[in-house]
XYZ file of C-alpha atoms in Angstrom:
427
model
C -36.817 30.793 11.339
C -33.435 32.410 10.692
C -30.696 30.401 9.038
C -27.292 31.161 10.473
C -24.225 30.952 8.252
C -21.438 28.962 9.862
C -18.188 29.698 8.038
C -15.914 26.765 7.251
C -12.670 26.592 9.172
C -9.777 27.837 7.020
C -7.318 25.261 5.729
C -4.225 24.724 7.867
C -1.241 26.650 6.480
C 1.366 23.965 5.831
C 5.071 23.910 4.953
C 6.704 20.764 3.500
C 10.381 20.007 4.176
C 12.461 17.215 2.664
C 15.696 16.734 4.650
C 18.515 15.779 2.262
C 21.088 14.075 4.504
C 24.583 13.528 3.124
C 25.686 9.880 2.838
C 22.233 8.613 3.905
C 21.925 4.983 2.615
C 18.187 5.520 1.995
C 18.792 8.760 0.100
C 16.386 9.486 -2.763
C 16.503 12.035 -5.573
C 15.686 15.179 -3.520
C 13.520 17.020 -6.074
C 11.434 13.912 -6.812
C 11.173 13.099 -3.095
C 9.953 16.631 -2.312
C 7.400 16.496 -5.145
C 6.067 13.190 -3.759
C 5.899 14.650 -0.234
C 3.898 17.623 -1.537
C 1.570 15.228 -3.418
C 1.073 13.269 -0.179
C 0.191 16.496 1.638
C -2.256 17.446 -1.121
C -3.943 14.051 -0.694
C -4.983 15.033 2.840
C -7.977 17.412 2.895
C -7.853 20.587 4.959
C -4.242 21.557 4.232
C -3.096 24.716 2.443
C 0.383 23.939 1.085
C 1.946 27.380 1.486
C 5.502 26.375 0.587
C 8.030 23.574 0.346
C 11.813 23.224 0.309
C 14.762 20.847 0.407
C 17.001 21.254 3.462
C 20.482 19.796 2.983
C 22.180 18.470 6.114
C 25.647 17.015 6.725
C 24.111 14.683 9.354
C 21.078 14.189 11.610
C 21.248 16.135 14.861
C 19.968 13.854 17.659
C 17.949 16.445 19.595
C 16.550 18.715 16.862
C 17.248 16.937 13.514
C 18.549 20.267 12.096
C 21.530 22.364 13.200
C 21.127 25.525 15.298
C 21.565 27.950 12.379
C 19.078 26.106 10.155
C 16.583 25.897 13.043
C 16.632 29.704 13.407
C 16.462 30.315 9.650
C 13.448 28.026 9.270
C 11.819 29.546 12.353
C 11.845 33.003 10.763
C 10.507 31.665 7.453
C 7.679 29.765 9.163
C 6.781 32.822 11.233
C 6.720 35.126 8.187
C 4.370 32.758 6.363
C 2.149 32.169 9.437
C 2.677 28.405 9.196
C 0.664 26.170 11.536
C 1.844 22.708 10.415
C 5.236 21.481 9.178
C 5.429 18.171 7.316
C 8.898 16.631 7.411
C 9.442 14.009 4.705
C 11.314 11.400 6.720
C 11.518 9.908 10.175
C 11.387 12.352 13.082
C 12.039 10.875 16.535
C 9.690 11.630 19.458
C 12.234 13.884 21.221
C 13.095 15.684 17.966
C 9.395 16.264 17.290
C 8.765 17.674 20.761
C 11.811 19.968 20.586
C 10.959 21.283 17.115
C 7.343 21.979 18.113
C 8.539 23.856 21.181
C 11.076 25.880 19.177
C 8.918 26.702 16.133
C 5.522 26.899 17.915
C 3.919 24.746 15.178
C 2.582 21.207 14.877
C 5.084 18.711 13.378
C 4.107 15.637 11.360
C 6.647 13.236 9.868
C 6.195 10.978 6.826
C 4.774 8.070 8.826
C 2.323 10.339 10.656
C 1.163 11.906 7.374
C 0.565 8.546 5.655
C -1.337 7.339 8.720
C -3.523 10.478 8.553
C -4.271 9.811 4.864
C -5.086 6.157 5.504
C -7.302 7.151 8.434
C -9.174 9.586 6.187
C -9.644 7.055 3.352
C -10.313 3.704 5.044
C -13.881 2.686 4.247
C -14.367 -0.964 5.203
C -14.427 -2.320 8.743
C -11.148 -4.113 8.122
C -9.471 -0.990 6.759
C -10.599 1.131 9.716
C -9.341 -1.454 12.236
C -6.001 -1.790 10.452
C -5.419 1.965 10.367
C -6.424 2.355 14.005
C -3.984 -0.374 15.058
C -1.177 1.185 13.013
C -1.886 4.626 14.506
C -1.865 3.270 18.067
C 1.434 1.438 17.455
C 2.883 4.704 16.147
C 1.549 6.769 19.066
C 2.888 4.283 21.592
C 6.439 5.306 20.709
C 5.597 9.012 21.114
C 4.123 9.153 24.608
C 7.101 11.245 25.707
C 5.420 14.195 23.963
C 2.184 14.013 25.895
C 3.506 14.499 29.417
C 5.903 17.452 29.324
C 4.101 19.016 32.304
C 5.266 16.121 34.507
C 8.877 15.982 33.457
C 10.154 18.260 36.240
C 8.501 16.230 38.998
C 10.303 13.452 40.817
C 9.015 10.919 43.285
C 9.604 7.548 44.892
C 12.861 6.308 46.348
C 14.916 6.018 43.202
C 13.786 2.535 42.270
C 10.206 3.685 41.552
C 9.652 6.053 38.646
C 8.335 9.566 39.213
C 4.778 10.658 38.399
C 5.592 11.500 34.772
C 7.074 8.087 34.102
C 4.180 6.396 35.917
C 1.663 8.286 33.777
C 3.463 7.324 30.579
C 3.475 3.668 31.645
C -0.241 3.838 32.448
C -0.904 5.385 29.040
C 1.224 2.760 27.324
C -0.706 0.040 29.132
C -4.012 1.577 27.974
C -2.769 1.592 24.374
C -1.622 -2.037 24.675
C -5.052 -3.056 25.975
C -6.747 -1.209 23.115
C -4.412 -2.911 20.627
C -5.359 -6.324 22.033
C -9.079 -5.476 21.648
C -8.565 -4.254 18.076
C -6.488 -7.310 17.193
C -9.306 -9.587 18.379
C -11.824 -7.661 16.270
C -9.494 -7.738 13.275
C -8.968 -11.494 13.701
C -12.729 -11.990 13.288
C -12.741 -9.873 10.130
C -9.689 -11.714 8.773
C -11.385 -15.071 9.462
C -14.353 -13.886 7.415
C -12.001 -12.796 4.629
C -10.255 -16.192 4.806
C -13.602 -17.954 4.448
C -14.428 -15.758 1.442
C -11.018 -16.571 -0.021
C -11.619 -20.292 0.560
C -15.017 -20.101 -1.126
C -13.462 -18.240 -4.073
C -10.844 -20.991 -4.326
C -13.667 -23.431 -5.020
C -14.736 -21.328 -7.979
C -12.718 -22.413 -11.016
C -11.543 -18.880 -11.862
C -7.926 -17.726 -11.601
C -7.200 -14.589 -9.563
C -5.310 -11.702 -11.206
C -4.003 -9.080 -8.745
C -3.209 -5.481 -9.679
C -0.253 -4.055 -7.779
C 1.846 -0.946 -8.249
C 3.143 2.292 -6.831
C 0.415 4.598 -5.596
C -1.138 6.741 -8.354
C 0.171 4.455 -11.116
C -3.412 4.125 -12.407
C -4.407 0.711 -10.994
C -7.976 1.711 -10.145
C -8.491 3.395 -13.527
C -7.244 0.230 -15.244
C -9.474 -1.877 -12.970
C -12.496 0.238 -13.963
C -11.577 0.009 -17.659
C -11.282 -3.813 -17.603
C -14.294 -4.533 -15.392
C -16.710 -1.649 -16.029
C -16.729 -1.010 -12.271
C -16.784 2.426 -10.649
C -13.991 2.215 -8.100
C -12.792 5.620 -6.912
C -9.976 6.694 -9.258
C -8.421 10.135 -8.811
C -5.094 11.712 -9.695
C -3.857 11.608 -6.118
C -1.806 9.357 -3.880
C -3.745 6.595 -2.080
C -7.062 7.333 -3.806
C -8.198 3.804 -2.889
C -7.265 1.630 0.082
C -9.692 -1.247 0.316
C -9.348 -4.219 -2.060
C -12.048 -4.685 -4.695
C -12.706 -7.797 -6.792
C -14.654 -8.195 -10.046
C -15.082 -10.850 -12.733
C -13.523 -10.288 -16.174
C -14.154 -12.360 -19.337
C -11.026 -12.855 -21.465
C -11.118 -12.973 -25.303
C -10.797 -16.776 -25.089
C -14.066 -16.926 -23.142
C -12.245 -17.856 -19.934
C -13.160 -15.902 -16.800
C -10.818 -14.450 -14.170
C -11.240 -12.569 -10.906
C -9.459 -9.184 -11.017
C -8.363 -7.766 -7.660
C -7.400 -4.117 -7.051
C -5.129 -3.533 -4.032
C -3.722 -0.615 -2.026
C -0.899 1.277 -3.739
C 2.681 1.001 -2.489
C 5.027 3.867 -1.685
C 8.693 4.211 -0.751
C 9.396 4.225 2.983
C 5.946 2.767 3.664
C 5.639 2.813 7.476
C 6.362 -0.585 9.013
C 3.224 -0.208 11.147
C 1.140 -0.032 7.965
C 2.910 -2.897 6.216
C 2.083 -5.104 9.213
C -1.464 -3.776 9.566
C -2.364 -4.188 5.895
C -0.752 -7.584 5.536
C -4.162 -9.312 5.641
C -5.370 -7.124 2.768
C -2.203 -7.650 0.759
C -2.437 -11.414 1.233
C -4.864 -11.302 -1.703
C -1.747 -10.787 -3.814
C -0.032 -13.864 -2.372
C -2.942 -16.068 -3.481
C -2.986 -14.657 -7.007
C -2.409 -16.848 -10.064
C -1.038 -13.820 -11.930
C 0.238 -10.408 -10.816
C -0.141 -7.301 -13.006
C 2.505 -4.774 -11.962
C 1.086 -1.408 -13.096
C 3.669 1.342 -13.693
C 3.277 5.030 -14.519
C 5.743 4.762 -17.388
C 5.951 8.539 -17.844
C 6.959 9.254 -14.241
C 10.514 10.528 -13.805
C 11.124 7.938 -11.065
C 9.337 4.997 -12.704
C 12.352 2.651 -12.396
C 12.830 3.488 -8.698
C 9.095 3.031 -8.060
C 9.182 -0.380 -9.778
C 12.084 -1.480 -7.568
C 10.177 -0.326 -4.466
C 7.137 -2.400 -5.466
C 9.326 -5.460 -6.102
C 10.985 -5.030 -2.692
C 7.612 -4.876 -0.898
C 6.256 -7.892 -2.814
C 9.374 -9.849 -1.921
C 9.001 -8.796 1.732
C 5.391 -9.968 1.746
C 6.530 -13.396 0.592
C 5.176 -13.480 -2.969
C 6.197 -16.885 -4.412
C 8.995 -16.514 -6.954
C 7.183 -18.696 -9.485
C 4.066 -16.449 -9.541
C 3.856 -15.175 -13.137
C 3.968 -11.371 -13.535
C 3.133 -8.943 -16.331
C 4.412 -5.366 -16.328
C 1.715 -2.934 -17.467
C 3.244 0.344 -18.670
C 0.337 2.701 -18.072
C -0.324 6.354 -19.034
C 1.270 6.185 -22.494
C -1.343 8.758 -23.561
C 0.477 11.327 -21.411
C 3.841 10.835 -23.177
C 5.264 13.050 -25.893
C 4.847 11.451 -29.369
C 8.540 10.462 -29.751
C 8.768 9.100 -26.187
C 5.490 7.263 -26.668
C 6.666 5.534 -29.857
C 9.918 4.515 -28.159
C 8.010 3.095 -25.153
C 5.636 1.132 -27.422
C 8.558 -0.265 -29.411
C 10.482 -1.230 -26.245
C 7.373 -2.866 -24.706
C 6.814 -4.850 -27.915
C 10.348 -6.254 -27.743
C 10.187 -7.131 -24.031
C 8.613 -10.353 -22.770
C 5.598 -10.028 -20.424
C 5.328 -6.249 -20.880
C 2.324 -4.396 -22.290
C 2.005 -0.644 -22.869
C -1.501 0.722 -22.268
C -3.581 3.775 -21.504
C -6.259 3.054 -18.911
C -7.818 6.445 -19.763
C -8.237 5.965 -23.538
C -8.408 2.165 -23.578
C -5.397 1.785 -25.873
C -3.598 -1.537 -25.432
C -6.444 -3.316 -23.612
C -6.842 -6.119 -26.181
C -3.108 -7.019 -26.249
C -3.130 -6.925 -22.427
C -6.065 -9.346 -22.212
C -4.347 -11.629 -24.748
C -1.163 -11.538 -22.640
C -3.189 -12.400 -19.506
C -4.767 -15.373 -21.316
C -1.347 -16.556 -22.486
C 0.216 -16.181 -19.005
C -2.604 -18.099 -17.332
C -2.538 -20.810 -19.983
C 1.207 -21.239 -19.686
C 3.128 -24.318 -20.707
C 1.048 -27.447 -20.138
C 2.355 -30.797 -19.000
C 0.823 -34.245 -18.590
C 0.367 -35.669 -15.109
C -1.302 -38.780 -13.710
C -3.305 -38.512 -10.489
C -5.852 -40.484 -8.494
C -9.085 -38.741 -7.481
C -10.933 -40.472 -4.630
C -14.589 -41.424 -5.101
C -15.528 -38.865 -2.411
C -13.895 -36.088 -4.475
C -16.544 -35.989 -7.180
C -16.450 -32.208 -7.362
C -12.744 -32.205 -8.198
C -13.263 -34.786 -10.941
C -16.140 -32.785 -12.388
C -13.975 -29.625 -12.400
C -11.251 -31.400 -14.404
C -13.820 -32.364 -17.039
C -15.338 -28.849 -17.049
C -11.899 -27.417 -17.806
C -11.274 -29.943 -20.593
C -8.076 -31.212 -18.956
C -8.786 -34.975 -18.905
C -7.076 -37.191 -21.483
C -7.745 -40.580 -19.813
C -10.038 -41.671 -16.960
C -9.859 -45.195 -15.489
C -11.750 -46.450 -12.445
C -9.707 -48.341 -9.820
C -10.317 -49.616 -6.305
C -8.913 -46.370 -4.808
C -10.848 -44.015 -7.083
C -10.400 -42.569 -10.576
C -6.927 -42.753 -12.104
C -6.809 -39.768 -14.467
C -4.285 -38.519 -16.986
C -4.590 -34.742 -17.224
C -2.727 -32.101 -19.221
C -2.647 -28.759 -17.419
C -0.655 -25.634 -16.643
C 0.913 -24.794 -13.269
C -1.856 -22.251 -12.627
C -4.581 -24.831 -13.335
C -2.878 -27.344 -11.064
C -2.708 -24.746 -8.265
C -6.439 -24.015 -8.665
C -7.247 -27.748 -8.593
C -5.300 -28.136 -5.329
C -7.303 -25.285 -3.761
C -10.668 -26.937 -4.500
């Protein structure tokens, strides 16, 4: 029997453009923004990044995004390099996308579309797949104008009824809405299961520590280092999407549940923020949040602010204790590294580590123990006779100073931290 060789399809020749728009309120450092856009493109398999550039604009042009002269200049450059796909790092409206594709004879993908493609490629769990599919459908719903260009010249009806093109778009929009309803029902079932798991975890007397941070800050590598797990950890954006949880024993002998979550990124599409809210709710239930930063990154301060903005938008309680983990100190130059270590040592709730080499792990675990212990205060409470499990938990944790039986139940004087009280209330 003859074996036939089937050659692999060549990678799609891709050009990355970051539009730098004057006086844009959301303006970012253009060189850093372009580098991040290229890294995003490299995270999607099947693309050959042929070139990239910053295009400076005085303003957005409604129909084409770029001005006439720049459109022609880019057209020649794309043609010379035989480009098939252009990634534009920013929002591109449906009409702008259609017009640019028609003018340049290439496929256009904006930042939201690219991130959705990456998420679609990486989602592994049922919940992740459903969330990405819902986000993609919500995104496509706004772009139906692109799909029906062959009907645009037709007109029909009596003026108060739309023509065939409009009717087709409405039918397509209705089909997407129906699919979204079906997916939402399926996702609700998955979320209910996750809620039950969360409720059962709440009954376990272990605090939850959530890892958060900008994508590629090294969360999964740190997670693997602390837990001995083998979560996918690569030097790329969005290497992991689905949350993972493992048990960690602290130096004090106490146990915690460590949770790894999806990485954040600036201009994260609103469709994805909404879709992944159920996953990110793990963070909202955490007793402690570890904010992992790539301390050597040129934009580390901006990335930290972006993470804080997203956490605030998700509704993270203000009193949730946080520790900043300055990761990747092994990659710093010796002088910079010493300065970072000295600054971290002087700053409260900051720990400098290397998830690769393991440096700083012991001080980090000590800081976690201290944060979860927190300041303790005495409080008197009555535990009903039917709540024997709660009473037993208080004794297991060594929190009881006095225990008196009354007609209503057990009047107990306990000394505990805010985190321990929160865990008791979840039992």
